PDB file of C-alpha atoms in Angstrom:
ATOM      1  CA  MET Y   1      19.370   4.489 -13.567  1.00  0.00           C
ATOM      2  CA  THR Y   2      22.781   2.945 -14.089  1.00  0.00           C
ATOM      3  CA  LYS Y   3      23.627  -0.591 -12.956  1.00  0.00           C
ATOM      4  CA  LYS Y   4      25.712   0.887 -10.153  1.00  0.00           C
ATOM      5  CA  GLN Y   5      22.762   2.969  -8.941  1.00  0.00           C
ATOM      6  CA  ILE Y   6      20.423  -0.029  -9.087  1.00  0.00           C
ATOM      7  CA  LEU Y   7      22.876  -2.188  -7.109  1.00  0.00           C
ATOM      8  CA  ALA Y   8      23.215   0.609  -4.546  1.00  0.00           C
ATOM      9  CA  ARG Y   9      19.436   0.781  -4.187  1.00  0.00           C
ATOM     10  CA  ILE Y  10      19.206  -2.986  -3.785  1.00  0.00           C
ATOM     11  CA  GLY Y  11      21.843  -2.750  -1.050  1.00  0.00           C
ATOM     12  CA  GLN Y  12      19.768  -0.055   0.650  1.00  0.00           C
ATOM     13  CA  ILE Y  13      16.686  -2.280   0.433  1.00  0.00           C
ATOM     14  CA  ILE Y  14      18.536  -5.134   2.138  1.00  0.00           C
ATOM     15  CA  ILE Y  15      19.779  -2.866   4.936  1.00  0.00           C
ATOM     16  CA  VAL Y  16      16.310  -1.360   5.466  1.00  0.00           C
ATOM     17  CA  LEU Y  17      14.698  -4.812   5.533  1.00  0.00           C
ATOM     18  CA  LEU Y  18      17.206  -5.955   8.150  1.00  0.00           C
ATOM     19  CA  GLY Y  19      16.407  -2.893  10.258  1.00  0.00           C
ATOM     20  CA  ILE Y  20      12.653  -3.378   9.901  1.00  0.00           C
ATOM     21  CA  SER Y  21      12.903  -7.080  10.733  1.00  0.00           C
ATOM     22  CA  PHE Y  22      14.974  -6.376  13.857  1.00  0.00           C
ATOM     23  CA  ILE Y  23      12.661  -3.615  15.120  1.00  0.00           C
ATOM     24  CA  THR Y  24       9.534  -5.664  14.410  1.00  0.00           C
ATOM     25  CA  PHE Y  25      11.012  -8.734  16.086  1.00  0.00           C
ATOM     26  CA  ALA Y  26      11.978  -6.652  19.131  1.00  0.00           C
ATOM     27  CA  LEU Y  27       8.512  -5.103  19.412  1.00  0.00           C
ATOM     28  CA  ILE Y  28       6.907  -8.527  19.143  1.00  0.00           C
ATOM     29  CA  MET Y  29       9.152  -9.963  21.848  1.00  0.00           C
ATOM     30  CA  LEU Y  30       8.456  -6.983  24.129  1.00  0.00           C
ATOM     31  CA  SER Y  31       4.691  -7.140  23.635  1.00  0.00           C
ATOM     32  CA  PRO Y  32       2.604  -8.830  26.353  1.00  0.00           C
ATOM     33  CA  GLY Y  33       1.435 -12.374  25.879  1.00  0.00           C
ATOM     34  CA  ASP Y  34       2.984 -15.823  25.610  1.00  0.00           C
ATOM     35  CA  PRO Y  35       3.014 -17.305  22.076  1.00  0.00           C
ATOM     36  CA  VAL Y  36       3.081 -20.844  23.447  1.00  0.00           C
ATOM     37  CA  ARG Y  37       0.012 -20.330  25.644  1.00  0.00           C
ATOM     38  CA  GLN Y  38      -1.715 -18.607  22.742  1.00  0.00           C
ATOM     39  CA  MET Y  39      -1.004 -21.613  20.523  1.00  0.00           C
ATOM     40  CA  ILE Y  40      -2.729 -23.979  22.920  1.00  0.00           C
ATOM     41  CA  ALA Y  41      -5.491 -21.551  23.920  1.00  0.00           C
ATOM     42  CA  GLY Y  42      -7.768 -22.663  21.090  1.00  0.00           C
ATOM     43  CA  ASN Y  43      -7.656 -26.307  22.207  1.00  0.00           C
ATOM     44  CA  GLU Y  44      -9.860 -26.127  25.287  1.00  0.00           C
ATOM     45  CA  ASP Y  45     -10.249 -29.922  25.499  1.00  0.00           C
ATOM     46  CA  ILE Y  46      -6.511 -30.470  25.853  1.00  0.00           C
ATOM     47  CA  VAL Y  47      -4.937 -30.137  29.284  1.00  0.00           C
ATOM     48  CA  VAL Y  48      -1.266 -29.163  29.038  1.00  0.00           C
ATOM     49  CA  SER Y  49       1.083 -29.227  32.001  1.00  0.00           C
ATOM     50  CA  GLN Y  50       3.710 -26.590  32.712  1.00  0.00           C
ATOM     51  CA  VAL Y  51       6.420 -29.138  31.866  1.00  0.00           C
ATOM     52  CA  GLU Y  52       4.938 -29.611  28.398  1.00  0.00           C
ATOM     53  CA  ILE Y  53       4.646 -25.833  27.936  1.00  0.00           C
ATOM     54  CA  ASP Y  54       8.303 -25.402  28.852  1.00  0.00           C
ATOM     55  CA  ALA Y  55       9.277 -28.229  26.487  1.00  0.00           C
ATOM     56  CA  LEU Y  56       7.376 -26.583  23.620  1.00  0.00           C
ATOM     57  CA  ARG Y  57       8.952 -23.236  24.426  1.00  0.00           C
ATOM     58  CA  HIS Y  58      12.394 -24.891  24.282  1.00  0.00           C
ATOM     59  CA  GLU Y  59      11.517 -26.613  20.996  1.00  0.00           C
ATOM     60  CA  LEU Y  60      10.554 -23.255  19.462  1.00  0.00           C
ATOM     61  CA  GLY Y  61      13.686 -21.599  20.823  1.00  0.00           C
ATOM     62  CA  LEU Y  62      11.718 -19.121  22.933  1.00  0.00           C
ATOM     63  CA  ASP Y  63      13.886 -19.802  25.982  1.00  0.00           C
ATOM     64  CA  LYS Y  64      16.987 -18.432  24.217  1.00  0.00           C
ATOM     65  CA  PRO Y  65      18.264 -14.849  24.625  1.00  0.00           C
ATOM     66  CA  PHE Y  66      16.587 -12.333  22.329  1.00  0.00           C
ATOM     67  CA  ILE Y  67      19.512 -11.859  19.928  1.00  0.00           C
ATOM     68  CA  PHE Y  68      19.840 -15.624  19.358  1.00  0.00           C
ATOM     69  CA  GLN Y  69      16.118 -15.923  18.719  1.00  0.00           C
ATOM     70  CA  TYR Y  70      16.379 -13.153  16.137  1.00  0.00           C
ATOM     71  CA  LEU Y  71      19.408 -14.704  14.417  1.00  0.00           C
ATOM     72  CA  ASP Y  72      17.655 -18.101  14.284  1.00  0.00           C
ATOM     73  CA  TRP Y  73      14.587 -16.469  12.722  1.00  0.00           C
ATOM     74  CA  LEU Y  74      16.720 -14.431  10.284  1.00  0.00           C
ATOM     75  CA  GLY Y  75      18.601 -17.546   9.175  1.00  0.00           C
ATOM     76  CA  ARG Y  76      15.335 -19.311   8.363  1.00  0.00           C
ATOM     77  CA  ALA Y  77      13.850 -16.198   6.737  1.00  0.00           C
ATOM     78  CA  VAL Y  78      16.800 -15.864   4.346  1.00  0.00           C
ATOM     79  CA  GLN Y  79      15.963 -19.384   3.160  1.00  0.00           C
ATOM     80  CA  GLY Y  80      12.325 -18.415   2.632  1.00  0.00           C
ATOM     81  CA  ASN Y  81      11.044 -20.002   5.845  1.00  0.00           C
ATOM     82  CA  PHE Y  82       9.091 -17.439   7.892  1.00  0.00           C
ATOM     83  CA  GLY Y  83       7.762 -19.996  10.328  1.00  0.00           C
ATOM     84  CA  PHE Y  84       4.381 -21.626  10.932  1.00  0.00           C
ATOM     85  CA  SER Y  85       1.163 -19.749  11.652  1.00  0.00           C
ATOM     86  CA  TYR Y  86      -0.844 -21.357  14.426  1.00  0.00           C
ATOM     87  CA  MET Y  87      -3.800 -19.078  13.623  1.00  0.00           C
ATOM     88  CA  VAL Y  88      -4.377 -20.491  10.134  1.00  0.00           C
ATOM     89  CA  LYS Y  89      -2.513 -23.757  10.729  1.00  0.00           C
ATOM     90  CA  LYS Y  90      -0.181 -23.450   7.736  1.00  0.00           C
ATOM     91  CA  PRO Y  91       3.270 -22.033   6.853  1.00  0.00           C
ATOM     92  CA  VAL Y  92       3.460 -18.237   6.883  1.00  0.00           C
ATOM     93  CA  VAL Y  93       4.721 -18.029   3.276  1.00  0.00           C
ATOM     94  CA  GLU Y  94       1.825 -20.165   2.058  1.00  0.00           C
ATOM     95  CA  GLN Y  95      -0.714 -17.914   3.784  1.00  0.00           C
ATOM     96  CA  LEU Y  96       0.988 -14.780   2.445  1.00  0.00           C
ATOM     97  CA  MET Y  97       0.764 -16.161  -1.091  1.00  0.00           C
ATOM     98  CA  GLU Y  98      -2.944 -16.787  -0.593  1.00  0.00           C
ATOM     99  CA  SER Y  99      -3.698 -13.291   0.760  1.00  0.00           C
ATOM    100  CA  LEU Y 100      -1.369 -11.268  -1.485  1.00  0.00           C
ATOM    101  CA  PRO Y 101      -3.453 -11.509  -4.707  1.00  0.00           C
ATOM    102  CA  ALA Y 102      -6.499 -10.019  -2.955  1.00  0.00           C
ATOM    103  CA  THR Y 103      -4.480  -6.998  -1.801  1.00  0.00           C
ATOM    104  CA  VAL Y 104      -2.898  -6.511  -5.243  1.00  0.00           C
ATOM    105  CA  ILE Y 105      -6.322  -6.724  -6.944  1.00  0.00           C
ATOM    106  CA  LEU Y 106      -7.789  -4.156  -4.541  1.00  0.00           C
ATOM    107  CA  ALA Y 107      -4.794  -1.829  -4.957  1.00  0.00           C
ATOM    108  CA  ALA Y 108      -4.890  -2.119  -8.757  1.00  0.00           C
ATOM    109  CA  ALA Y 109      -8.652  -1.489  -8.974  1.00  0.00           C
ATOM    110  CA  SER Y 110      -8.392   1.532  -6.676  1.00  0.00           C
ATOM    111  CA  THR Y 111      -5.461   2.944  -8.627  1.00  0.00           C
ATOM    112  CA  ILE Y 112      -7.240   2.540 -11.982  1.00  0.00           C
ATOM    113  CA  PHE Y 113     -10.303   4.342 -10.623  1.00  0.00           C
ATOM    114  CA  MET Y 114      -8.083   7.088  -9.212  1.00  0.00           C
ATOM    115  CA  LEU Y 115      -6.285   7.649 -12.530  1.00  0.00           C
ATOM    116  CA  VAL Y 116      -9.462   7.632 -14.612  1.00  0.00           C
ATOM    117  CA  VAL Y 117     -11.046  10.282 -12.377  1.00  0.00           C
ATOM    118  CA  SER Y 118      -8.158  12.435 -11.180  1.00  0.00           C
ATOM    119  CA  ILE Y 119      -6.106  13.033 -14.328  1.00  0.00           C
ATOM    120  CA  PRO Y 120      -8.928  14.449 -16.524  1.00  0.00           C
ATOM    121  CA  ALA Y 121     -10.455  16.363 -13.592  1.00  0.00           C
ATOM    122  CA  GLY Y 122      -7.110  17.803 -12.490  1.00  0.00           C
ATOM    123  CA  ILE Y 123      -6.088  18.863 -15.993  1.00  0.00           C
ATOM    124  CA  TYR Y 124      -9.438  20.459 -16.847  1.00  0.00           C
ATOM    125  CA  SER Y 125      -9.575  22.191 -13.461  1.00  0.00           C
ATOM    126  CA  ALA Y 126      -6.130  23.713 -14.080  1.00  0.00           C
ATOM    127  CA  VAL Y 127      -6.967  24.802 -17.637  1.00  0.00           C
ATOM    128  CA  LYS Y 128     -10.278  26.331 -16.477  1.00  0.00           C
ATOM    129  CA  ARG Y 129      -8.776  27.941 -13.400  1.00  0.00           C
ATOM    130  CA  ASN Y 130     -11.233  29.930 -11.230  1.00  0.00           C
ATOM    131  CA  SER Y 131     -14.210  28.668 -13.251  1.00  0.00           C
ATOM    132  CA  VAL Y 132     -17.331  27.102 -11.752  1.00  0.00           C
ATOM    133  CA  PHE Y 133     -15.945  23.658 -12.589  1.00  0.00           C
ATOM    134  CA  ASP Y 134     -12.636  24.496 -10.876  1.00  0.00           C
ATOM    135  CA  TYR Y 135     -14.354  25.670  -7.694  1.00  0.00           C
ATOM    136  CA  PHE Y 136     -16.561  22.565  -7.705  1.00  0.00           C
ATOM    137  CA  VAL Y 137     -13.594  20.210  -8.115  1.00  0.00           C
ATOM    138  CA  ARG Y 138     -11.602  21.986  -5.408  1.00  0.00           C
ATOM    139  CA  ALA Y 139     -14.511  21.824  -2.975  1.00  0.00           C
ATOM    140  CA  LEU Y 140     -15.180  18.166  -3.754  1.00  0.00           C
ATOM    141  CA  THR Y 141     -11.541  17.144  -3.400  1.00  0.00           C
ATOM    142  CA  PHE Y 142     -11.235  19.096  -0.152  1.00  0.00           C
ATOM    143  CA  VAL Y 143     -14.074  17.017   1.272  1.00  0.00           C
ATOM    144  CA  GLY Y 144     -12.491  13.851  -0.139  1.00  0.00           C
ATOM    145  CA  VAL Y 145      -9.110  14.383   1.486  1.00  0.00           C
ATOM    146  CA  SER Y 146     -10.769  15.278   4.796  1.00  0.00           C
ATOM    147  CA  VAL Y 147     -12.810  12.085   5.068  1.00  0.00           C
ATOM    148  CA  PRO Y 148     -11.162   9.045   6.724  1.00  0.00           C
ATOM    149  CA  ASN Y 149     -11.149   5.804   4.749  1.00  0.00           C
ATOM    150  CA  PHE Y 150     -13.230   3.924   7.295  1.00  0.00           C
ATOM    151  CA  TRP Y 151     -15.960   6.603   7.322  1.00  0.00           C
ATOM    152  CA  MET Y 152     -16.123   6.653   3.525  1.00  0.00           C
ATOM    153  CA  GLY Y 153     -16.343   2.868   3.519  1.00  0.00           C
ATOM    154  CA  LEU Y 154     -19.139   2.799   6.091  1.00  0.00           C
ATOM    155  CA  MET Y 155     -21.124   5.418   4.152  1.00  0.00           C
ATOM    156  CA  LEU Y 156     -20.798   3.518   0.868  1.00  0.00           C
ATOM    157  CA  LEU Y 157     -21.713   0.288   2.650  1.00  0.00           C
ATOM    158  CA  TRP Y 158     -24.771   1.910   4.216  1.00  0.00           C
ATOM    159  CA  ILE Y 159     -25.987   3.515   0.967  1.00  0.00           C
ATOM    160  CA  PHE Y 160     -25.213   0.855  -1.648  1.00  0.00           C
ATOM    161  CA  GLY Y 161     -25.315  -2.188   0.613  1.00  0.00           C
ATOM    162  CA  LEU Y 162     -28.062  -1.640   3.185  1.00  0.00           C
ATOM    163  CA  LYS Y 163     -30.310   0.955   1.550  1.00  0.00           C
ATOM    164  CA  LEU Y 164     -30.096   0.143  -2.159  1.00  0.00           C
ATOM    165  CA  GLY Y 165     -29.015  -3.494  -1.846  1.00  0.00           C
ATOM    166  CA  MET Y 166     -26.771  -3.204  -4.901  1.00  0.00           C
ATOM    167  CA  PHE Y 167     -23.743  -4.849  -3.310  1.00  0.00           C
ATOM    168  CA  PRO Y 168     -23.219  -7.407  -0.523  1.00  0.00           C
ATOM    169  CA  ILE Y 169     -22.582  -6.014   2.947  1.00  0.00           C
ATOM    170  CA  VAL Y 170     -20.483  -9.017   4.003  1.00  0.00           C
ATOM    171  CA  GLY Y 171     -17.450  -9.919   1.902  1.00  0.00           C
ATOM    172  CA  GLY Y 172     -14.967 -12.628   2.721  1.00  0.00           C
ATOM    173  CA  SER Y 173     -14.179 -13.673  -0.847  1.00  0.00           C
ATOM    174  CA  VAL Y 174     -12.492 -12.143  -3.892  1.00  0.00           C
ATOM    175  CA  THR Y 175     -15.363 -11.527  -6.314  1.00  0.00           C
ATOM    176  CA  PRO Y 176     -16.198  -8.562  -8.597  1.00  0.00           C
ATOM    177  CA  GLN Y 177     -19.243  -7.687  -6.478  1.00  0.00           C
ATOM    178  CA  ASN Y 178     -17.226  -7.683  -3.253  1.00  0.00           C
ATOM    179  CA  LEU Y 179     -14.474  -5.643  -4.912  1.00  0.00           C
ATOM    180  CA  VAL Y 180     -16.535  -2.627  -6.004  1.00  0.00           C
ATOM    181  CA  LEU Y 181     -17.162  -0.902  -2.670  1.00  0.00           C
ATOM    182  CA  PRO Y 182     -13.684  -1.271  -1.122  1.00  0.00           C
ATOM    183  CA  ALA Y 183     -12.086  -0.185  -4.413  1.00  0.00           C
ATOM    184  CA  LEU Y 184     -14.394   2.849  -4.547  1.00  0.00           C
ATOM    185  CA  THR Y 185     -13.610   3.700  -0.931  1.00  0.00           C
ATOM    186  CA  LEU Y 186      -9.870   3.774  -1.486  1.00  0.00           C
ATOM    187  CA  GLY Y 187     -10.195   5.190  -5.006  1.00  0.00           C
ATOM    188  CA  ILE Y 188     -12.333   8.185  -3.991  1.00  0.00           C
ATOM    189  CA  VAL Y 189      -9.972   9.262  -1.221  1.00  0.00           C
ATOM    190  CA  MET Y 190      -6.913   8.738  -3.428  1.00  0.00           C
ATOM    191  CA  ALA Y 191      -8.529  10.504  -6.391  1.00  0.00           C
ATOM    192  CA  SER Y 192      -9.201  13.554  -4.228  1.00  0.00           C
ATOM    193  CA  LYS Y 193      -5.527  13.832  -3.293  1.00  0.00           C
ATOM    194  CA  TYR Y 194      -4.274  13.034  -6.780  1.00  0.00           C
ATOM    195  CA  THR Y 195      -6.642  15.479  -8.497  1.00  0.00           C
ATOM    196  CA  ARG Y 196      -5.324  18.319  -6.358  1.00  0.00           C
ATOM    197  CA  GLN Y 197      -1.760  17.289  -7.153  1.00  0.00           C
ATOM    198  CA  VAL Y 198      -2.438  17.050 -10.894  1.00  0.00           C
ATOM    199  CA  ARG Y 199      -4.083  20.484 -10.868  1.00  0.00           C
ATOM    200  CA  ALA Y 200      -1.194  22.070  -8.938  1.00  0.00           C
ATOM    201  CA  THR Y 201       1.450  20.479 -11.190  1.00  0.00           C
ATOM    202  CA  VAL Y 202      -0.287  21.502 -14.425  1.00  0.00           C
ATOM    203  CA  LEU Y 203      -0.776  25.054 -13.123  1.00  0.00           C
ATOM    204  CA  GLU Y 204       2.894  25.241 -12.239  1.00  0.00           C
ATOM    205  CA  GLU Y 205       3.885  24.167 -15.751  1.00  0.00           C
ATOM    206  CA  LEU Y 206       1.437  26.596 -17.371  1.00  0.00           C
ATOM    207  CA  ASN Y 207       3.264  29.447 -15.631  1.00  0.00           C
ATOM    208  CA  GLN Y 208       6.678  28.421 -16.964  1.00  0.00           C
ATOM    209  CA  ASP Y 209       8.597  30.596 -19.437  1.00  0.00           C
ATOM    210  CA  TYR Y 210       8.533  27.958 -22.180  1.00  0.00           C
ATOM    211  CA  VAL Y 211       4.724  28.184 -22.262  1.00  0.00           C
ATOM    212  CA  VAL Y 212       4.922  31.948 -22.722  1.00  0.00           C
ATOM    213  CA  GLY Y 213       7.442  31.404 -25.527  1.00  0.00           C
ATOM    214  CA  ALA Y 214       5.242  28.775 -27.184  1.00  0.00           C
ATOM    215  CA  ARG Y 215       2.292  31.143 -27.159  1.00  0.00           C
ATOM    216  CA  ALA Y 216       4.458  33.919 -28.568  1.00  0.00           C
ATOM    217  CA  ARG Y 217       5.432  31.612 -31.450  1.00  0.00           C
ATOM    218  CA  GLY Y 218       1.752  31.144 -32.256  1.00  0.00           C
ATOM    219  CA  MET Y 219       1.288  27.566 -31.045  1.00  0.00           C
ATOM    220  CA  SER Y 220      -2.280  26.542 -30.281  1.00  0.00           C
ATOM    221  CA  GLU Y 221      -3.395  26.076 -26.688  1.00  0.00           C
ATOM    222  CA  SER Y 222      -4.185  22.407 -27.318  1.00  0.00           C
ATOM    223  CA  HIS Y 223      -0.702  21.802 -28.729  1.00  0.00           C
ATOM    224  CA  ILE Y 224       0.920  23.565 -25.773  1.00  0.00           C
ATOM    225  CA  LEU Y 225      -1.152  21.570 -23.301  1.00  0.00           C
ATOM    226  CA  TRP Y 226      -0.778  18.096 -24.802  1.00  0.00           C
ATOM    227  CA  LYS Y 227       2.701  18.316 -26.313  1.00  0.00           C
ATOM    228  CA  GLU Y 228       4.527  20.669 -23.964  1.00  0.00           C
ATOM    229  CA  VAL Y 229       2.835  20.941 -20.578  1.00  0.00           C
ATOM    230  CA  LEU Y 230       1.490  17.452 -19.872  1.00  0.00           C
ATOM    231  CA  PRO Y 231       4.702  15.492 -20.581  1.00  0.00           C
ATOM    232  CA  ASN Y 232       6.526  17.690 -18.057  1.00  0.00           C
ATOM    233  CA  ALA Y 233       3.640  17.742 -15.593  1.00  0.00           C
ATOM    234  CA  MET Y 234       3.260  13.946 -15.546  1.00  0.00           C
ATOM    235  CA  LEU Y 235       6.864  13.244 -14.540  1.00  0.00           C
ATOM    236  CA  PRO Y 236       6.584  14.270 -10.855  1.00  0.00           C
ATOM    237  CA  LEU Y 237       3.222  12.519 -10.668  1.00  0.00           C
ATOM    238  CA  ILE Y 238       4.832   9.183 -11.476  1.00  0.00           C
ATOM    239  CA  THR Y 239       6.614   9.223  -8.128  1.00  0.00           C
ATOM    240  CA  LEU Y 240       3.373  10.079  -6.332  1.00  0.00           C
ATOM    241  CA  LEU Y 241       1.635   7.245  -8.183  1.00  0.00           C
ATOM    242  CA  GLY Y 242       4.251   4.769  -6.995  1.00  0.00           C
ATOM    243  CA  LEU Y 243       3.981   5.963  -3.411  1.00  0.00           C
ATOM    244  CA  SER Y 244       0.183   5.780  -3.581  1.00  0.00           C
ATOM    245  CA  PHE Y 245       0.227   2.210  -4.899  1.00  0.00           C
ATOM    246  CA  GLY Y 246       2.814   1.208  -2.303  1.00  0.00           C
ATOM    247  CA  ASN Y 247       0.698   2.723   0.458  1.00  0.00           C
ATOM    248  CA  LEU Y 248      -2.306   0.776  -0.787  1.00  0.00           C
ATOM    249  CA  LEU Y 249      -0.471  -2.516  -0.444  1.00  0.00           C
ATOM    250  CA  GLY Y 250       0.074  -1.920   3.248  1.00  0.00           C
ATOM    251  CA  GLY Y 251      -2.310   0.834   4.214  1.00  0.00           C
ATOM    252  CA  ALA Y 252      -5.650  -0.655   3.228  1.00  0.00           C
ATOM    253  CA  ALA Y 253      -6.090  -2.620   6.458  1.00  0.00           C
ATOM    254  CA  VAL Y 254      -8.988  -0.487   7.743  1.00  0.00           C
ATOM    255  CA  VAL Y 255     -10.913  -0.781   4.484  1.00  0.00           C
ATOM    256  CA  GLU Y 256     -10.229  -4.513   4.299  1.00  0.00           C
ATOM    257  CA  ILE Y 257     -11.613  -4.896   7.815  1.00  0.00           C
ATOM    258  CA  VAL Y 258     -14.743  -2.838   7.044  1.00  0.00           C
ATOM    259  CA  PHE Y 259     -15.550  -4.945   3.968  1.00  0.00           C
ATOM    260  CA  SER Y 260     -14.042  -8.242   5.189  1.00  0.00           C
ATOM    261  CA  TRP Y 261     -11.757  -8.229   2.165  1.00  0.00           C
ATOM    262  CA  PRO Y 262      -9.301 -11.157   2.596  1.00  0.00           C
ATOM    263  CA  GLY Y 263      -6.078  -9.268   1.896  1.00  0.00           C
ATOM    264  CA  LEU Y 264      -2.833  -8.697   3.767  1.00  0.00           C
ATOM    265  CA  GLY Y 265      -4.253  -5.822   5.824  1.00  0.00           C
ATOM    266  CA  TYR Y 266      -7.149  -7.942   7.078  1.00  0.00           C
ATOM    267  CA  LEU Y 267      -4.740 -10.806   7.769  1.00  0.00           C
ATOM    268  CA  ALA Y 268      -2.376  -8.492   9.674  1.00  0.00           C
ATOM    269  CA  VAL Y 269      -5.116  -7.257  11.997  1.00  0.00           C
ATOM    270  CA  GLN Y 270      -6.320 -10.791  12.673  1.00  0.00           C
ATOM    271  CA  SER Y 271      -2.786 -12.026  13.366  1.00  0.00           C
ATOM    272  CA  ILE Y 272      -2.223  -9.185  15.848  1.00  0.00           C
ATOM    273  CA  ILE Y 273      -5.499  -9.990  17.626  1.00  0.00           C
ATOM    274  CA  TYR Y 274      -4.528 -13.660  17.920  1.00  0.00           C
ATOM    275  CA  ARG Y 275      -0.899 -12.765  18.731  1.00  0.00           C
ATOM    276  CA  ASP Y 276       0.383 -14.866  15.848  1.00  0.00           C
ATOM    277  CA  PHE Y 277       3.842 -13.301  15.974  1.00  0.00           C
ATOM    278  CA  GLN Y 278       5.330 -15.358  13.145  1.00  0.00           C
ATOM    279  CA  LEU Y 279       2.586 -14.209  10.787  1.00  0.00           C
ATOM    280  CA  VAL Y 280       2.844 -10.576  11.921  1.00  0.00           C
ATOM    281  CA  GLN Y 281       6.574 -10.571  11.232  1.00  0.00           C
ATOM    282  CA  GLY Y 282       6.101 -12.109   7.796  1.00  0.00           C
ATOM    283  CA  ILE Y 283       3.389  -9.638   6.783  1.00  0.00           C
ATOM    284  CA  VAL Y 284       5.414  -6.600   7.873  1.00  0.00           C
ATOM    285  CA  LEU Y 285       8.452  -7.730   5.874  1.00  0.00           C
ATOM    286  CA  TRP Y 286       6.424  -8.583   2.769  1.00  0.00           C
ATOM    287  CA  ILE Y 287       4.702  -5.193   2.776  1.00  0.00           C
ATOM    288  CA  ALA Y 288       8.005  -3.369   3.297  1.00  0.00           C
ATOM    289  CA  LEU Y 289       9.656  -5.364   0.502  1.00  0.00           C
ATOM    290  CA  MET Y 290       6.845  -4.686  -1.970  1.00  0.00           C
ATOM    291  CA  TYR Y 291       6.804  -0.991  -1.101  1.00  0.00           C
ATOM    292  CA  MET Y 292      10.543  -0.611  -1.710  1.00  0.00           C
ATOM    293  CA  ILE Y 293      10.532  -2.658  -4.923  1.00  0.00           C
ATOM    294  CA  ILE Y 294       7.702  -0.526  -6.319  1.00  0.00           C
ATOM    295  CA  ASN Y 295       9.609   2.641  -5.441  1.00  0.00           C
ATOM    296  CA  LEU Y 296      12.703   1.231  -7.166  1.00  0.00           C
ATOM    297  CA  ILE Y 297      10.689   0.536 -10.315  1.00  0.00           C
ATOM    298  CA  ILE Y 298       9.135   4.010 -10.209  1.00  0.00           C
ATOM    299  CA  ASP Y 299      12.532   5.670  -9.776  1.00  0.00           C
ATOM    300  CA  ALA Y 300      13.942   3.689 -12.696  1.00  0.00           C
ATOM    301  CA  SER Y 301      10.958   4.674 -14.849  1.00  0.00           C
ATOM    302  CA  TYR Y 302      11.322   8.313 -13.823  1.00  0.00           C
ATOM    303  CA  ASN Y 303      14.959   8.308 -14.892  1.00  0.00           C
ATOM    304  CA  ARG Y 304      13.988   6.768 -18.217  1.00  0.00           C
ATOM    305  CA  LEU Y 305      11.288   9.336 -18.918  1.00  0.00           C
ATOM    306  CA  ASP Y 306      13.174  12.459 -17.828  1.00  0.00           C
ATOM    307  CA  PRO Y 307      15.865  13.288 -20.420  1.00  0.00           C
ATOM    308  CA  ARG Y 308      17.693  15.534 -17.948  1.00  0.00           C
ATOM    309  CA  LEU Y 309      18.226  12.610 -15.576  1.00  0.00           C
ATOM    310  CA  ARG Y 310      19.242  10.345 -18.450  1.00  0.00           C
ATOM    311  CA  LYS Y 311      21.968  12.798 -19.440  1.00  0.00           C
ATOM    312  CA  ALA Y 312      23.093  13.185 -15.810  1.00  0.00           C
ATOM    313  CA  GLY Y 313      23.353   9.418 -15.397  1.00  0.00           C
ATOM    314  CA  LYS Y 314      25.679   9.043 -18.400  1.00  0.00           C
TER     315      LYS Y 314
END
């Protein structure tokens, strides 16, 4: 990607983030519940009068028109101040920094498992098309893509946690033992999808004219596969890999809840339950930002690896 293209993408990211922040802020403001009353709900021993509630609402700017509330929040957010979370009793940015590593670790572990399983299985399934192994892989991946994450997680928890006692059934901390089952849950479902995609992409490349020409020139099947087919087949999969990793950063909430994994997804659900609107807004923007940055990196890598796009960009 050229500098001009990168700057254009960064501009798009800023516009999208502004749109997401506005929509999220509007949905939060339209949702039922009073943030001020929620803030004082946990202090049952404190009696607060309506005058004090109104004063606190004025202090927080909640008595202003919606657009002014949004602009006040946006002005603080641009400076890195996303507000204060009354659920965890600390600044939103500080809590995000504490929860982010857990989500990144879970996403990375799941992605590594997915790649280790899906790439060899997908390639071998394509090469041995219509063999017993191919039928087995296709059946297994069909089951994998049909199973919801939460059901897979509950089954793994029941088998390896309750029945075999190999892993703890209650998480709550970032440890290798607590990581295994949630990473397997996400990794198995992702590997099923990715294996099917790898198989389809390799099969598509094997049917290309250049493969027929390579065989006609007497090249070995192993040379054709590793030197000709796989480099071309892996290029479209890079984009899918980026999307998968981006989805994991924001789409693992159900698995994090099942295993009590203290990541952003778990934090988001808890903040919605407690109506901690400042924290909800911060989490949504962080997830959106990470997703778009990862896609930007993947697109830049794709342009680097594909010589056709490199020539087009010059």
